[in-house]
Amino acid sequence: MIVVMRKDATEAEVQAVVAHVEELGFRAHLSRGVERTIIGIIGDERPLATQPLERLPGVERVVPILQPYKLASRDFKPENTVITINGVRIGGPEIVVIAGPCAVESREQLLETAFAVKEAGAKMLRGGAYKPRTSPYSFQGLGPRGLELLAEAREATGLPVVTEVMSPTDLELVCQYADMLQIGARNMQNFSLLQAVGRSGHPVLLKRGMSSRIDELLMAAEYILANSNYNVALCERGIRTFETATRFTLDINAVAVLREATHLPIVVDPSHGTGKWSLVPAAARAAVAAGADALIIEVHPCPERALSDGAQSLKPETFGKLMQELREIARAVGRTL
Ligand code: PEP
Ligand code: MN
C-alpha cells in the first residue's frame, strides 16, 4: 500500500510515518513528487490492515496497490521515471537511440560501428561481450576482452555503453566497464541475477522474456526495485507467437500497456522484434509513434560477416536514413530525438 501525505505535510510528519512503518517491520520507500510525498510500504502488508495509518499526522489517505508489482506500478509513482546513464536521460522528452553491433567482435568492428552510430545521432552504444546463444557451438562473445573494447569505444566516442550480463559471477567485472547492464530475454526470470543487479545499483535494461507476459516483466523489474535499484528501463523485444514470417512478434501493444501500468521508461528493440533488417525501420517508426522512450537497434558495418544476428543488423547508411525518419515521427508525437 502507499501512504499519500497531505500537500502541507511537514518533513517531521513524513519522517514520523516512515519511522512508524519501519517499527512495524516494513521498509518504507519515499517518493517526493512536485505535488506531494508518497510513502510506499514494502513487505507483506497483511498485518498492516489493523493499523490505522490514516490517523497519523500529515497523512491524507492510504491506498492499497492492487497489482502484485508495487514499486513498479504507476499507482505507486504517478510521474514517469527518468533514469540517467552516464549523462544520458531515458524517460524524458527526448527519445534515446541506442545502437551498435549484436556482439563485440573486434576493435575495428566496434570502433567503426560506434563512430558511425554516433555520427547518425545515437546517444548510447550497445554491444554484447557475453552472448546467450542457442547453440553452444555458436560464437559466445569475447568476454572480458569485449568489455575492454567497449570501454575503449566509450572513451573514443563519449557514448555510454550497455552490455549484457548473463551471470552473477560476471557482475562485478561487467559493472566496472558498463554504464548500463542488459538483462537478456532469456534471463528475465533469473531471480538471483535480478537481485544481484538490483544490489549493484547500476542502471538496468531489462528485456522481456520471449514467452513472458507483461505482468511477468513487471514482476521481474520489481525484484530489481525491491533491492533499492530504481534505475530500470523495460524493453519490449518481441515475443513468440504462431507467426513465422518474423523471428519474433514485436508486441507494440506492450508500449501502451506499460505506459499505463508503470512509471518506468520503455525501450523497444525492433531488431530482435523482427529478426530481419528490412523490417526494422517500420517497427522502429511504429515504436516511436506508440510512445517508446528509447530504441535499441543492431548495426554492423558488414552484416553478412557478422558473428551473430547479421540478418537483422542494419548497415550504417540504412541506420542513418532511419534516424532521419524517426526524428520526424518524434516531432509529430511531441518528442525530440
Ligand atoms: C541482444 O540484445 O543481442 C540479445 C541477445 O537480446 P535478447 O535477450 O532480447 O534476445
Ligand atoms: Mn542480438
Tab-separated table of C-alpha atoms and ligand atoms in Angstrom:
chain	number	residue	atom	x	y	z
A	1	MET	CA	0.000	0.000	0.000
A	2	ILE	CA	1.002	3.604	-0.270
A	3	VAL	CA	0.587	6.421	2.174
A	4	VAL	CA	-0.202	9.692	0.434
A	5	MET	CA	0.898	12.643	2.557
A	6	ARG	CA	-1.040	15.899	2.587
A	7	LYS	CA	0.343	18.722	0.432
A	8	ASP	CA	1.157	20.718	3.553
A	9	ALA	CA	2.668	17.803	5.494
A	10	THR	CA	5.888	18.766	7.250
A	11	GLU	CA	9.169	16.900	6.919
A	12	ALA	CA	8.825	15.834	10.554
A	13	GLU	CA	5.422	14.288	9.807
A	14	VAL	CA	6.841	12.429	6.810
A	15	GLN	CA	9.714	11.097	8.913
A	16	ALA	CA	7.334	10.080	11.697
A	17	VAL	CA	5.293	7.958	9.256
A	18	VAL	CA	8.486	6.365	7.912
A	19	ALA	CA	9.667	5.578	11.446
A	20	HIS	CA	6.270	4.119	12.351
A	21	VAL	CA	6.174	1.901	9.259
A	22	GLU	CA	9.715	0.685	9.896
A	23	GLU	CA	8.921	-0.046	13.532
A	24	LEU	CA	6.182	-2.342	12.292
A	25	GLY	CA	8.841	-4.264	10.361
A	26	PHE	CA	8.297	-2.848	6.860
A	27	ARG	CA	10.548	-0.968	4.504
A	28	ALA	CA	9.391	2.488	3.545
A	29	HIS	CA	10.147	3.977	0.149
A	30	LEU	CA	9.874	7.736	-0.167
A	31	SER	CA	8.790	9.254	-3.443
A	32	ARG	CA	8.845	13.028	-3.433
A	33	GLY	CA	6.735	14.384	-6.272
A	34	VAL	CA	6.294	18.047	-7.129
A	35	GLU	CA	2.868	18.000	-5.530
A	36	ARG	CA	3.247	15.707	-2.570
A	37	THR	CA	5.236	12.972	-0.900
A	38	ILE	CA	4.159	9.366	-1.203
A	39	ILE	CA	5.456	6.662	1.118
A	40	GLY	CA	5.454	3.149	-0.291
A	41	ILE	CA	5.220	0.327	2.206
A	42	ILE	CA	7.208	-2.672	1.135
A	43	GLY	CA	6.757	-6.161	2.525
A	44	ASP	CA	3.886	-8.491	3.247
A	45	GLU	CA	1.216	-5.938	4.092
A	46	ARG	CA	-1.416	-8.202	5.594
A	47	PRO	CA	-0.607	-7.373	9.243
A	48	LEU	CA	-0.974	-3.669	8.386
A	49	ALA	CA	-4.695	-3.994	7.810
A	50	THR	CA	-5.301	-3.380	11.500
A	51	GLN	CA	-3.012	-0.342	11.728
A	52	PRO	CA	-4.854	2.961	11.387
A	53	LEU	CA	-2.092	4.719	9.434
A	54	GLU	CA	-4.630	7.221	8.210
A	55	ARG	CA	-4.720	8.729	11.695
A	56	LEU	CA	-1.059	9.730	11.732
A	57	PRO	CA	-0.484	13.483	11.421
A	58	GLY	CA	0.076	14.709	7.863
A	59	VAL	CA	-1.442	11.619	6.210
A	60	GLU	CA	-4.080	12.334	3.562
A	61	ARG	CA	-5.008	8.772	2.640
A	62	VAL	CA	-3.794	5.206	2.495
A	63	VAL	CA	-4.246	3.450	-0.840
A	64	PRO	CA	-3.864	-0.256	-1.406
A	65	ILE	CA	-1.921	-1.161	-4.561
A	66	LEU	CA	-3.843	-3.953	-6.161
A	67	GLN	CA	-1.201	-5.091	-8.641
A	68	PRO	CA	1.329	-7.662	-7.448
A	69	TYR	CA	4.075	-5.276	-8.579
A	70	LYS	CA	4.168	-2.340	-6.218
A	71	LEU	CA	7.271	-0.227	-6.716
A	72	ALA	CA	6.949	-0.561	-10.496
A	73	SER	CA	3.309	0.475	-10.584
A	74	ARG	CA	2.022	3.844	-11.635
A	75	ASP	CA	-0.231	3.963	-8.567
A	76	PHE	CA	2.902	3.982	-6.500
A	77	LYS	CA	4.576	6.727	-8.532
A	78	PRO	CA	2.303	8.673	-10.879
A	79	GLU	CA	5.037	10.637	-12.708
A	80	ASN	CA	7.258	8.991	-15.305
A	81	THR	CA	10.675	7.969	-14.063
A	82	VAL	CA	13.694	9.356	-15.853
A	83	ILE	CA	16.871	7.339	-15.453
A	84	THR	CA	20.313	8.763	-16.137
A	85	ILE	CA	23.050	6.646	-17.672
A	86	ASN	CA	26.346	8.471	-17.537
A	87	GLY	CA	24.652	11.725	-18.560
A	88	VAL	CA	22.062	10.257	-20.967
A	89	ARG	CA	18.477	10.559	-19.751
A	90	ILE	CA	15.909	7.905	-20.693
A	91	GLY	CA	12.257	8.637	-19.946
A	92	GLY	CA	12.221	12.389	-20.581
A	93	PRO	CA	11.008	14.283	-23.656
A	94	GLU	CA	13.995	13.214	-25.753
A	95	ILE	CA	13.844	9.759	-27.327
A	96	VAL	CA	17.179	7.992	-26.971
A	97	VAL	CA	18.519	5.702	-29.670
A	98	ILE	CA	20.949	3.036	-28.503
A	99	ALA	CA	22.788	1.355	-31.377
A	100	GLY	CA	25.693	-0.929	-32.097
A	101	PRO	CA	26.530	-4.482	-33.011
A	102	CYS	CA	24.834	-7.512	-31.532
A	103	ALA	CA	28.236	-8.766	-30.382
A	104	VAL	CA	31.596	-7.102	-29.943
A	105	GLU	CA	33.748	-8.950	-32.483
A	106	SER	CA	36.921	-6.910	-32.837
A	107	ARG	CA	38.380	-3.483	-32.099
A	108	GLU	CA	37.918	-2.364	-35.722
A	109	GLN	CA	34.351	-3.613	-35.969
A	110	LEU	CA	33.308	-1.966	-32.710
A	111	LEU	CA	35.023	1.382	-33.238
A	112	GLU	CA	33.821	1.696	-36.811
A	113	THR	CA	30.241	0.982	-35.712
A	114	ALA	CA	30.472	3.246	-32.670
A	115	PHE	CA	31.640	6.243	-34.722
A	116	ALA	CA	29.028	5.586	-37.394
A	117	VAL	CA	26.091	5.385	-34.994
A	118	LYS	CA	27.292	8.434	-33.104
A	119	GLU	CA	27.511	10.370	-36.353
A	120	ALA	CA	23.917	9.382	-37.143
A	121	GLY	CA	22.713	10.613	-33.746
A	122	ALA	CA	22.727	7.566	-31.450
A	123	LYS	CA	23.228	8.561	-27.796
A	124	MET	CA	24.393	5.197	-26.444
A	125	LEU	CA	26.385	2.240	-27.728
A	126	ARG	CA	25.280	-1.379	-27.430
A	127	GLY	CA	27.421	-4.496	-27.878
A	128	GLY	CA	27.473	-7.928	-26.267
A	129	ALA	CA	30.628	-9.311	-24.698
A	130	TYR	CA	28.782	-12.285	-23.201
A	131	LYS	CA	26.317	-13.701	-25.719
A	132	PRO	CA	23.433	-16.012	-24.784
A	133	ARG	CA	23.456	-18.270	-27.862
A	134	THR	CA	21.007	-21.058	-28.541
A	135	SER	CA	23.842	-23.340	-29.635
A	136	PRO	CA	26.947	-23.879	-27.501
A	137	TYR	CA	28.911	-24.056	-30.776
A	138	SER	CA	27.973	-20.512	-31.856
A	139	PHE	CA	30.197	-17.501	-31.083
A	140	GLN	CA	29.837	-16.868	-27.351
A	141	GLY	CA	31.310	-13.364	-27.257
A	142	LEU	CA	34.783	-12.065	-26.406
A	143	GLY	CA	34.088	-11.949	-22.651
A	144	PRO	CA	36.445	-9.653	-20.664
A	145	ARG	CA	38.244	-8.542	-23.850
A	146	GLY	CA	34.898	-7.432	-25.251
A	147	LEU	CA	34.315	-5.325	-22.141
A	148	GLU	CA	37.691	-3.630	-22.577
A	149	LEU	CA	36.845	-2.829	-26.179
A	150	LEU	CA	33.503	-1.344	-25.131
A	151	ALA	CA	35.311	0.894	-22.635
A	152	GLU	CA	37.725	1.933	-25.370
A	153	ALA	CA	34.826	2.764	-27.697
A	154	ARG	CA	33.210	4.829	-24.941
A	155	GLU	CA	36.478	6.724	-24.451
A	156	ALA	CA	36.780	7.358	-28.164
A	157	THR	CA	33.167	8.412	-28.830
A	158	GLY	CA	31.834	9.593	-25.475
A	159	LEU	CA	28.848	7.220	-25.866
A	160	PRO	CA	27.821	5.380	-22.669
A	161	VAL	CA	27.665	1.619	-23.198
A	162	VAL	CA	25.075	-1.039	-22.453
A	163	THR	CA	26.104	-4.675	-22.432
A	164	GLU	CA	24.565	-7.922	-21.259
A	165	VAL	CA	25.449	-9.631	-18.011
A	166	MET	CA	24.471	-13.294	-18.026
A	167	SER	CA	25.569	-14.466	-14.617
A	168	PRO	CA	26.030	-13.060	-11.100
A	169	THR	CA	29.607	-14.382	-11.304
A	170	ASP	CA	30.473	-11.845	-14.017
A	171	LEU	CA	28.547	-8.964	-12.476
A	172	GLU	CA	31.368	-7.242	-10.647
A	173	LEU	CA	33.561	-7.227	-13.736
A	174	VAL	CA	30.773	-6.090	-16.083
A	175	CYS	CA	29.912	-3.240	-13.683
A	176	GLN	CA	33.498	-1.984	-13.931
A	177	TYR	CA	33.051	-1.418	-17.678
A	178	ALA	CA	29.355	-0.981	-18.445
A	179	ASP	CA	27.287	2.151	-17.907
A	180	MET	CA	24.107	0.077	-18.130
A	181	LEU	CA	23.568	-3.643	-17.595
A	182	GLN	CA	21.388	-5.560	-20.018
A	183	ILE	CA	19.385	-8.480	-18.676
A	184	GLY	CA	18.603	-10.535	-21.749
A	185	ALA	CA	15.254	-12.050	-22.632
A	186	ARG	CA	16.493	-15.496	-21.643
A	187	ASN	CA	17.372	-14.293	-18.164
A	188	MET	CA	14.314	-12.187	-17.414
A	189	GLN	CA	13.287	-14.583	-14.676
A	190	ASN	CA	16.753	-15.430	-13.391
A	191	PHE	CA	15.845	-14.177	-9.949
A	192	SER	CA	19.273	-14.418	-8.358
A	193	LEU	CA	20.686	-12.368	-11.253
A	194	LEU	CA	17.876	-9.809	-10.873
A	195	GLN	CA	18.593	-9.487	-7.166
A	196	ALA	CA	22.311	-9.112	-7.796
A	197	VAL	CA	21.855	-6.365	-10.410
A	198	GLY	CA	19.429	-4.746	-8.001
A	199	ARG	CA	22.058	-4.649	-5.278
A	200	SER	CA	24.651	-3.316	-7.741
A	201	GLY	CA	22.684	-0.067	-8.133
A	202	HIS	CA	23.799	0.075	-11.796
A	203	PRO	CA	21.229	1.195	-14.413
A	204	VAL	CA	19.489	-1.843	-15.910
A	205	LEU	CA	17.913	-2.538	-19.300
A	206	LEU	CA	15.521	-5.385	-18.550
A	207	LYS	CA	14.379	-7.235	-21.653
A	208	ARG	CA	11.056	-9.028	-21.795
A	209	GLY	CA	11.302	-12.793	-21.948
A	210	MET	CA	10.218	-14.100	-25.327
A	211	SER	CA	7.457	-16.153	-23.668
A	212	SER	CA	6.681	-13.825	-20.810
A	213	ARG	CA	3.607	-11.767	-20.167
A	214	ILE	CA	3.817	-8.048	-19.465
A	215	ASP	CA	2.898	-8.563	-15.790
A	216	GLU	CA	5.758	-11.060	-15.504
A	217	LEU	CA	8.124	-8.444	-16.939
A	218	LEU	CA	6.881	-6.002	-14.307
A	219	MET	CA	7.359	-8.567	-11.541
A	220	ALA	CA	10.910	-9.153	-12.771
A	221	ALA	CA	11.508	-5.390	-12.580
A	222	GLU	CA	10.066	-5.452	-9.069
A	223	TYR	CA	12.901	-7.785	-7.996
A	224	ILE	CA	15.405	-5.117	-9.029
A	225	LEU	CA	13.439	-2.230	-7.494
A	226	ALA	CA	12.903	-4.164	-4.266
A	227	ASN	CA	16.681	-4.296	-3.971
A	228	SER	CA	16.709	-0.484	-3.927
A	229	ASN	CA	17.765	-0.020	-7.547
A	230	TYR	CA	15.273	2.275	-9.244
A	231	ASN	CA	17.303	2.777	-12.425
A	232	VAL	CA	15.405	0.286	-14.529
A	233	ALA	CA	14.188	0.563	-18.137
A	234	LEU	CA	11.863	-2.098	-19.570
A	235	CYS	CA	12.435	-3.413	-23.067
A	236	GLU	CA	9.882	-4.956	-25.426
A	237	ARG	CA	11.887	-7.134	-27.824
A	238	GLY	CA	9.290	-9.372	-29.441
A	239	ILE	CA	7.530	-12.483	-28.238
A	240	ARG	CA	6.908	-15.970	-29.582
A	241	THR	CA	3.660	-16.377	-31.449
A	242	PHE	CA	2.440	-18.742	-34.168
A	243	GLU	CA	3.733	-16.287	-36.795
A	244	THR	CA	6.813	-17.448	-38.680
A	245	ALA	CA	7.242	-14.563	-41.141
A	246	THR	CA	9.283	-12.761	-38.499
A	247	ARG	CA	11.728	-14.090	-35.906
A	248	PHE	CA	9.550	-12.807	-33.056
A	249	THR	CA	6.341	-10.770	-32.973
A	250	LEU	CA	7.053	-7.249	-31.764
A	251	ASP	CA	4.291	-6.552	-29.274
A	252	ILE	CA	3.672	-2.883	-29.934
A	253	ASN	CA	0.696	-3.086	-27.557
A	254	ALA	CA	3.209	-3.577	-24.777
A	255	VAL	CA	4.318	0.049	-25.124
A	256	ALA	CA	0.815	1.308	-24.438
A	257	VAL	CA	0.122	-1.269	-21.730
A	258	LEU	CA	3.372	-0.455	-19.933
A	259	ARG	CA	2.729	3.281	-20.221
A	260	GLU	CA	-0.486	2.806	-18.234
A	261	ALA	CA	0.817	0.260	-15.791
A	262	THR	CA	4.208	1.654	-14.837
A	263	HIS	CA	6.249	4.819	-14.405
A	264	LEU	CA	9.423	3.110	-15.649
A	265	PRO	CA	10.914	4.118	-19.024
A	266	ILE	CA	10.027	1.960	-22.027
A	267	VAL	CA	12.527	0.771	-24.613
A	268	VAL	CA	11.746	-1.086	-27.852
A	269	ASP	CA	14.092	-3.401	-29.736
A	270	PRO	CA	12.911	-3.581	-33.366
A	271	SER	CA	15.946	-5.693	-34.353
A	272	HIS	CA	15.134	-8.787	-32.307
A	273	GLY	CA	11.441	-7.906	-32.603
A	274	THR	CA	11.515	-8.596	-36.339
A	275	GLY	CA	14.714	-10.556	-36.983
A	276	LYS	CA	15.050	-9.130	-40.479
A	277	TRP	CA	16.869	-5.905	-41.332
A	278	SER	CA	14.386	-4.810	-44.000
A	279	LEU	CA	11.568	-4.838	-41.417
A	280	VAL	CA	13.470	-2.978	-38.700
A	281	PRO	CA	12.737	0.585	-39.904
A	282	ALA	CA	8.943	0.085	-39.963
A	283	ALA	CA	8.973	-1.458	-36.500
A	284	ALA	CA	11.221	1.319	-35.178
A	285	ARG	CA	8.936	4.010	-36.588
A	286	ALA	CA	5.912	2.300	-35.035
A	287	ALA	CA	7.668	2.177	-31.658
A	288	VAL	CA	8.365	5.913	-31.690
A	289	ALA	CA	4.787	6.639	-32.732
A	290	ALA	CA	3.490	4.382	-29.944
A	291	GLY	CA	5.408	6.303	-27.303
A	292	ALA	CA	8.663	4.435	-26.649
A	293	ASP	CA	11.259	6.381	-24.646
A	294	ALA	CA	14.205	4.673	-26.327
A	295	LEU	CA	15.060	2.238	-29.090
A	296	ILE	CA	17.870	-0.299	-29.167
A	297	ILE	CA	18.954	-1.149	-32.693
A	298	GLU	CA	21.600	-3.525	-34.052
A	299	VAL	CA	24.034	-2.010	-36.554
A	300	HIS	CA	27.012	-3.745	-38.191
A	301	PRO	CA	29.449	-2.365	-40.773
A	302	CYS	CA	29.275	-5.637	-42.690
A	303	PRO	CA	26.175	-7.608	-41.618
A	304	GLU	CA	26.895	-10.520	-43.983
A	305	ARG	CA	30.024	-11.242	-41.989
A	306	ALA	CA	28.547	-10.672	-38.501
A	307	LEU	CA	29.194	-13.397	-35.942
A	308	SER	CA	25.690	-13.010	-34.538
A	309	ASP	CA	22.383	-11.538	-35.716
A	310	GLY	CA	23.678	-10.359	-39.109
A	311	ALA	CA	20.257	-10.927	-40.685
A	312	GLN	CA	18.665	-8.255	-38.501
A	313	SER	CA	21.562	-5.783	-38.389
A	314	LEU	CA	21.348	-2.507	-40.293
A	315	LYS	CA	24.242	-1.147	-42.295
A	316	PRO	CA	25.331	2.284	-41.063
A	317	GLU	CA	23.805	4.046	-44.122
A	318	THR	CA	20.401	2.446	-43.546
A	319	PHE	CA	20.645	3.345	-39.874
A	320	GLY	CA	21.420	6.972	-40.754
A	321	LYS	CA	18.401	7.176	-43.014
A	322	LEU	CA	16.183	5.619	-40.361
A	323	MET	CA	17.345	8.194	-37.805
A	324	GLN	CA	16.083	10.975	-40.078
A	325	GLU	CA	12.671	9.327	-40.344
A	326	LEU	CA	12.500	8.750	-36.606
A	327	ARG	CA	13.191	12.430	-35.957
A	328	GLU	CA	10.145	13.398	-37.993
A	329	ILE	CA	7.919	10.935	-36.196
A	330	ALA	CA	9.272	12.060	-32.826
A	331	ARG	CA	8.359	15.629	-33.711
A	332	ALA	CA	4.861	14.554	-34.730
A	333	VAL	CA	4.293	12.975	-31.299
A	334	GLY	CA	5.716	15.937	-29.392
A	335	ARG	CA	9.155	14.482	-28.631
A	336	THR	CA	12.679	15.138	-29.818
A	337	LEU	CA	15.292	12.686	-30.983
B	1	PEP	C1	20.767	-8.941	-27.778
B	1	PEP	O1	20.424	-7.811	-27.407
B	1	PEP	O2	21.657	-9.153	-28.636
B	1	PEP	C2	20.023	-10.099	-27.248
B	1	PEP	C3	20.563	-11.301	-27.167
B	1	PEP	O3	18.758	-9.763	-26.887
B	1	PEP	P1	17.562	-10.677	-26.326
B	1	PEP	O4	17.980	-11.058	-24.934
B	1	PEP	O5	16.383	-9.762	-26.363
B	1	PEP	O6	17.421	-11.860	-27.243
B	2	MN	MN	21.406	-9.717	-30.970
